[in-house]
Amino acid sequence: MARLEGKVAIITGAGSGLGRESAQLFAEEGAKVVVMDILGDRAEATVKLVTEQGGTAIAVEADTTAEADVARTVATTLEKFGKLDIMWANAGIVSRGGVPSVMGGEELAFEDFPLEDWHKVISVNLTGPFLCAKHAVKPMRENGGGAILVTSSAASMAAYHSIAPYSATKAGVNGMVRGLSLDLGKWGIRVNAIAPTHGMSPNFLMEQGAPVVGKSYEEVAGPWDKGVTPIPLKLDRPPSLRDNAKTALFLVSDDAAYTSGQVLSSADGGTLARVSIPFPEDQGQPTL
């Protein structure tokens, strides 16, 4: 049987990237999917992909930082499908400077980081998941339980250059997930996060409304050479959006019935398990 047969799922930020890929996967696994995105045309495009493959989905144009929008999305879900089993707070943005500069974006020193940008990153990456979780609780309690998932990041566990505000919000997500798992478990509600490392969409670093790429950074970077990639795990193909989507699928499915309060690295390939001290492999282990 399909792993999400009979389930109803809301996925935020599902108009592109991991959200779009996961909407398709969840539908393949039997879920009815509510595609929530701040850009309505992207949400509709995802719904079209889902329905073309025989799945069921509806689009909701909404902003996860606006409580009225989140409440409206949940209400629409209940009106259309009668219940809510899965809430995935996936929408997120990266802070300015650092990583975006690699993609031709603006260089920005930390001392010049605008306060309004700090508030924006917190609003989308931390307040948004808070609101999604808040409004999922009542219908999940009435339903006898459910699964809340939040998209965290490898940047919550290891330092990345020049995106400290982003890293701070994702570390906050991890703490919120652990706290909510303790508070909501009595209602049969599980709360987890995925922390993707590789296999994510270039759209994350593009301007809002840019064409949807539909592939991972590694897939669009050119011919794959497992001998060159810094990922410790050497496979004959690059990591993909679906690799992350499948980890999310596990966490929201009944296969993870006793998994809660966890932040699971997805499409990591051993990257976060590496020793922090760089040294040539042929020199043996360093003295610590």
Tab-separated table of C-alpha atoms in Angstrom:
chain	number	residue	atom	x	y	z
A	1	MET	CA	0.000	0.000	0.000
A	2	ALA	CA	1.120	3.552	-0.656
A	3	ARG	CA	2.851	5.025	2.393
A	4	LEU	CA	0.566	8.065	2.663
A	5	GLU	CA	-2.692	6.483	1.536
A	6	GLY	CA	-5.629	8.475	2.907
A	7	LYS	CA	-3.437	11.236	4.346
A	8	VAL	CA	-3.894	14.976	3.802
A	9	ALA	CA	-0.755	17.108	3.704
A	10	ILE	CA	0.004	20.832	3.561
A	11	ILE	CA	3.426	21.694	2.137
A	12	THR	CA	4.542	25.324	2.285
A	13	GLY	CA	6.948	26.702	-0.277
A	14	ALA	CA	5.734	23.950	-2.596
A	15	GLY	CA	5.843	26.050	-5.742
A	16	SER	CA	9.449	25.137	-6.481
A	17	GLY	CA	12.473	23.158	-5.332
A	18	LEU	CA	12.134	20.568	-2.605
A	19	GLY	CA	8.524	21.554	-1.929
A	20	ARG	CA	7.438	20.899	-5.509
A	21	GLU	CA	9.353	17.627	-5.722
A	22	SER	CA	7.855	16.481	-2.414
A	23	ALA	CA	4.320	17.422	-3.429
A	24	GLN	CA	4.676	15.073	-6.369
A	25	LEU	CA	6.210	12.310	-4.255
A	26	PHE	CA	3.608	12.589	-1.486
A	27	ALA	CA	0.834	12.432	-4.086
A	28	GLU	CA	2.446	9.368	-5.650
A	29	GLU	CA	2.314	7.812	-2.189
A	30	GLY	CA	-1.417	8.456	-1.876
A	31	ALA	CA	-1.642	11.812	-0.095
A	32	LYS	CA	-3.979	14.639	-0.999
A	33	VAL	CA	-1.681	17.647	-1.119
A	34	VAL	CA	-2.324	21.309	-0.399
A	35	VAL	CA	0.339	23.244	-2.292
A	36	MET	CA	0.949	26.490	-0.397
A	37	ASP	CA	3.228	29.119	-1.884
A	38	ILE	CA	3.576	32.881	-1.776
A	39	LEU	CA	3.515	32.845	-5.600
A	40	GLY	CA	0.151	31.579	-6.806
A	41	ASP	CA	1.276	30.749	-10.336
A	42	ARG	CA	4.005	28.492	-9.014
A	43	ALA	CA	1.547	26.738	-6.727
A	44	GLU	CA	-0.816	26.160	-9.662
A	45	ALA	CA	2.057	24.783	-11.758
A	46	THR	CA	2.872	22.259	-9.023
A	47	VAL	CA	-0.778	21.209	-8.817
A	48	LYS	CA	-0.768	20.660	-12.571
A	49	LEU	CA	2.244	18.347	-12.273
A	50	VAL	CA	0.551	16.397	-9.483
A	51	THR	CA	-2.771	16.000	-11.266
A	52	GLU	CA	-1.078	15.003	-14.529
A	53	GLN	CA	0.436	12.035	-12.713
A	54	GLY	CA	-2.979	11.078	-11.331
A	55	GLY	CA	-2.675	12.674	-7.905
A	56	THR	CA	-4.932	15.045	-5.992
A	57	ALA	CA	-3.810	18.554	-5.066
A	58	ILE	CA	-5.070	22.098	-4.638
A	59	ALA	CA	-3.151	25.371	-4.698
A	60	VAL	CA	-3.306	28.079	-2.029
A	61	GLU	CA	-1.505	31.378	-2.521
A	62	ALA	CA	-0.438	32.402	0.968
A	63	ASP	CA	2.392	33.909	3.002
A	64	THR	CA	3.648	31.766	5.884
A	65	THR	CA	4.637	34.885	7.856
A	66	ALA	CA	1.023	36.127	7.907
A	67	GLU	CA	-1.020	34.320	10.548
A	68	ALA	CA	-4.290	34.992	8.733
A	69	ASP	CA	-2.863	33.331	5.604
A	70	VAL	CA	-1.747	30.240	7.521
A	71	ALA	CA	-5.125	29.993	9.262
A	72	ARG	CA	-6.894	30.370	5.900
A	73	THR	CA	-4.767	27.604	4.377
A	74	VAL	CA	-5.649	25.214	7.189
A	75	ALA	CA	-9.332	26.166	6.958
A	76	THR	CA	-9.294	25.584	3.186
A	77	THR	CA	-7.693	22.194	3.734
A	78	LEU	CA	-10.368	21.161	6.223
A	79	GLU	CA	-13.151	22.437	3.980
A	80	LYS	CA	-11.815	20.607	0.942
A	81	PHE	CA	-10.501	17.366	2.460
A	82	GLY	CA	-12.053	17.180	5.937
A	83	LYS	CA	-8.877	16.729	7.969
A	84	LEU	CA	-5.157	17.471	8.290
A	85	ASP	CA	-2.582	14.725	8.874
A	86	ILE	CA	0.689	16.379	7.802
A	87	MET	CA	1.935	19.937	8.075
A	88	TRP	CA	5.307	20.556	6.459
A	89	ALA	CA	6.719	24.039	7.070
A	90	ASN	CA	9.187	23.983	4.199
A	91	ALA	CA	9.274	27.616	3.002
A	92	GLY	CA	12.518	29.443	3.751
A	93	ILE	CA	14.895	32.139	2.550
A	94	VAL	CA	18.632	32.675	2.825
A	95	SER	CA	20.140	35.834	4.295
A	96	ARG	CA	21.870	38.334	2.026
A	97	GLY	CA	25.603	38.126	1.318
A	98	GLY	CA	27.812	35.055	1.559
A	99	VAL	CA	26.329	32.111	-0.317
A	100	PRO	CA	24.198	34.263	-2.664
A	101	SER	CA	27.365	36.057	-3.818
A	102	VAL	CA	28.502	32.778	-5.363
A	103	MET	CA	25.441	32.992	-7.594
A	104	GLY	CA	26.156	36.589	-8.591
A	105	GLY	CA	24.332	38.165	-5.679
A	106	GLU	CA	25.294	41.071	-3.476
A	107	GLU	CA	28.388	40.942	-1.257
A	108	LEU	CA	27.469	42.146	2.208
A	109	ALA	CA	29.697	42.404	5.270
A	110	PHE	CA	28.089	41.343	8.531
A	111	GLU	CA	28.581	44.780	10.062
A	112	ASP	CA	26.479	46.193	7.231
A	113	PHE	CA	23.673	43.660	7.580
A	114	PRO	CA	20.386	45.632	7.718
A	115	LEU	CA	18.152	45.064	10.716
A	116	GLU	CA	15.127	44.765	8.427
A	117	ASP	CA	16.804	41.836	6.643
A	118	TRP	CA	17.448	40.150	9.986
A	119	HIS	CA	13.770	40.486	10.836
A	120	LYS	CA	12.792	39.137	7.388
A	121	VAL	CA	14.937	36.018	7.714
A	122	ILE	CA	13.584	35.329	11.198
A	123	SER	CA	10.019	35.938	10.032
A	124	VAL	CA	10.156	33.462	7.151
A	125	ASN	CA	12.438	30.797	8.629
A	126	LEU	CA	11.310	30.740	12.252
A	127	THR	CA	8.018	32.586	12.684
A	128	GLY	CA	6.559	30.843	9.616
A	129	PRO	CA	7.158	27.331	11.017
A	130	PHE	CA	5.833	28.493	14.398
A	131	LEU	CA	2.581	29.641	12.792
A	132	CYS	CA	2.268	26.474	10.718
A	133	ALA	CA	2.707	24.300	13.797
A	134	LYS	CA	0.345	26.454	15.857
A	135	HIS	CA	-2.527	26.181	13.386
A	136	ALA	CA	-1.950	22.473	12.710
A	137	VAL	CA	-2.433	21.429	16.329
A	138	LYS	CA	-6.210	21.760	16.671
A	139	PRO	CA	-7.168	19.723	13.576
A	140	MET	CA	-4.501	17.148	14.388
A	141	ARG	CA	-5.789	16.778	17.947
A	142	GLU	CA	-9.290	16.287	16.572
A	143	ASN	CA	-7.869	13.763	14.122
A	144	GLY	CA	-6.162	11.754	16.871
A	145	GLY	CA	-2.646	12.789	15.898
A	146	GLY	CA	-0.500	13.881	13.010
A	147	ALA	CA	2.981	14.783	11.820
A	148	ILE	CA	4.562	18.224	11.763
A	149	LEU	CA	7.759	18.563	9.740
A	150	VAL	CA	10.023	21.599	9.407
A	151	THR	CA	12.829	22.160	6.918
A	152	SER	CA	15.984	23.001	8.816
A	153	SER	CA	19.460	23.015	7.243
A	154	ALA	CA	22.969	21.644	7.540
A	155	ALA	CA	23.793	25.261	8.383
A	156	SER	CA	22.122	24.680	11.751
A	157	MET	CA	24.822	22.142	12.587
A	158	ALA	CA	27.966	23.424	10.880
A	159	ALA	CA	29.248	26.889	10.025
A	160	TYR	CA	28.748	28.276	6.524
A	161	HIS	CA	30.443	31.473	5.398
A	162	SER	CA	28.548	34.748	5.745
A	163	ILE	CA	25.053	33.439	6.528
A	164	ALA	CA	25.055	33.607	10.329
A	165	PRO	CA	21.484	35.049	10.460
A	166	TYR	CA	20.205	32.147	8.352
A	167	SER	CA	22.094	29.629	10.488
A	168	ALA	CA	20.630	31.183	13.627
A	169	THR	CA	17.062	30.727	12.384
A	170	LYS	CA	17.656	27.114	11.432
A	171	ALA	CA	19.243	26.365	14.806
A	172	GLY	CA	16.116	27.949	16.297
A	173	VAL	CA	13.988	25.573	14.237
A	174	ASN	CA	15.863	22.618	15.746
A	175	GLY	CA	15.171	23.834	19.256
A	176	MET	CA	11.510	24.477	18.502
A	177	VAL	CA	11.107	20.996	17.026
A	178	ARG	CA	12.521	19.367	20.149
A	179	GLY	CA	10.360	21.486	22.435
A	180	LEU	CA	7.168	20.901	20.468
A	181	SER	CA	7.770	17.164	20.322
A	182	LEU	CA	7.696	17.152	24.114
A	183	ASP	CA	4.623	19.383	24.371
A	184	LEU	CA	2.520	17.848	21.588
A	185	GLY	CA	3.317	14.175	21.992
A	186	LYS	CA	0.396	13.700	24.402
A	187	TRP	CA	-1.930	14.396	21.486
A	188	GLY	CA	-0.246	11.838	19.236
A	189	ILE	CA	1.443	14.629	17.250
A	190	ARG	CA	5.002	13.967	16.100
A	191	VAL	CA	7.338	16.881	15.325
A	192	ASN	CA	10.565	16.466	13.351
A	193	ALA	CA	12.872	18.342	10.985
A	194	ILE	CA	15.041	17.514	8.023
A	195	ALA	CA	18.383	19.262	7.637
A	196	PRO	CA	19.363	18.999	3.950
A	197	THR	CA	23.044	19.249	3.053
A	198	HIS	CA	23.287	18.386	-0.650
A	199	GLY	CA	20.666	17.832	-3.351
A	200	MET	CA	18.883	21.157	-2.967
A	201	SER	CA	17.486	23.534	-5.596
A	202	PRO	CA	19.372	26.517	-7.072
A	203	ASN	CA	16.050	28.386	-6.862
A	204	PHE	CA	16.800	28.885	-3.190
A	205	LEU	CA	19.500	31.390	-4.124
A	206	MET	CA	17.650	33.049	-7.002
A	207	GLU	CA	15.365	36.040	-7.042
A	208	GLN	CA	11.748	35.357	-6.127
A	209	GLY	CA	9.860	34.398	-9.261
A	210	ALA	CA	12.893	33.120	-11.190
A	211	PRO	CA	12.198	30.142	-13.481
A	212	VAL	CA	11.894	26.877	-11.546
A	213	VAL	CA	14.986	24.749	-12.139
A	214	GLY	CA	13.591	21.414	-10.926
A	215	LYS	CA	17.010	19.897	-10.289
A	216	SER	CA	19.657	20.047	-7.563
A	217	TYR	CA	22.788	22.200	-7.536
A	218	GLU	CA	24.866	19.136	-8.282
A	219	GLU	CA	22.665	18.007	-11.166
A	220	VAL	CA	22.924	21.353	-12.953
A	221	ALA	CA	26.646	21.839	-12.297
A	222	GLY	CA	27.702	19.723	-15.254
A	223	PRO	CA	28.929	16.142	-15.715
A	224	TRP	CA	29.067	14.293	-12.381
A	225	ASP	CA	32.480	13.083	-11.233
A	226	LYS	CA	32.344	11.186	-7.958
A	227	GLY	CA	36.125	11.365	-7.765
A	228	VAL	CA	36.020	15.156	-7.581
A	229	THR	CA	33.017	15.831	-5.351
A	230	PRO	CA	33.889	16.644	-1.715
A	231	ILE	CA	30.966	14.475	-0.559
A	232	PRO	CA	32.542	11.532	1.314
A	233	LEU	CA	29.997	9.031	-0.009
A	234	LYS	CA	30.935	8.187	-3.602
A	235	LEU	CA	27.996	7.213	-5.795
A	236	ASP	CA	27.601	7.103	-9.547
A	237	ARG	CA	25.000	9.882	-9.582
A	238	PRO	CA	24.678	13.302	-7.937
A	239	PRO	CA	22.324	13.917	-5.008
A	240	SER	CA	18.857	15.048	-6.061
A	241	LEU	CA	15.811	16.842	-4.725
A	242	ARG	CA	14.096	13.484	-4.452
A	243	ASP	CA	16.778	12.190	-2.092
A	244	ASN	CA	15.708	14.875	0.378
A	245	ALA	CA	12.028	14.352	-0.399
A	246	LYS	CA	12.295	10.653	0.454
A	247	THR	CA	13.740	11.460	3.881
A	248	ALA	CA	10.801	13.805	4.458
A	249	LEU	CA	8.421	11.071	3.293
A	250	PHE	CA	9.802	8.703	5.917
A	251	LEU	CA	9.407	11.230	8.730
A	252	VAL	CA	5.761	12.038	7.935
A	253	SER	CA	4.760	8.423	7.251
A	254	ASP	CA	3.644	5.770	9.713
A	255	ASP	CA	7.062	4.145	9.240
A	256	ALA	CA	8.298	6.837	11.633
A	257	ALA	CA	5.442	6.325	14.113
A	258	TYR	CA	7.795	6.488	17.107
A	259	THR	CA	10.157	9.135	15.732
A	260	SER	CA	9.709	12.606	17.199
A	261	GLY	CA	11.918	15.510	18.231
A	262	GLN	CA	14.560	14.574	15.684
A	263	VAL	CA	16.559	16.687	13.242
A	264	LEU	CA	17.600	14.298	10.497
A	265	SER	CA	20.353	15.216	8.046
A	266	SER	CA	19.189	14.356	4.551
A	267	ALA	CA	21.252	13.826	1.386
A	268	ASP	CA	24.272	14.353	3.610
A	269	GLY	CA	26.505	11.632	2.210
A	270	GLY	CA	28.715	11.718	5.288
A	271	THR	CA	29.560	15.411	4.974
A	272	LEU	CA	28.658	16.365	8.542
A	273	ALA	CA	30.381	13.267	9.914
A	274	ARG	CA	33.808	14.388	8.675
A	275	VAL	CA	36.618	15.330	11.004
A	276	SER	CA	36.854	19.097	11.380
A	277	ILE	CA	40.648	19.141	10.972
A	278	PRO	CA	41.656	18.886	7.286
A	279	PHE	CA	44.587	16.573	6.553
A	280	PRO	CA	45.774	14.447	3.613
A	281	GLU	CA	44.415	10.928	3.785
A	282	ASP	CA	47.836	9.412	3.167
A	283	GLN	CA	49.295	10.970	6.337
A	284	GLY	CA	47.141	8.924	8.660
A	285	GLN	CA	45.198	10.171	11.653
A	286	PRO	CA	46.301	13.399	13.341
A	287	THR	CA	47.250	13.435	17.005
A	288	LEU	CA	44.385	14.970	18.948
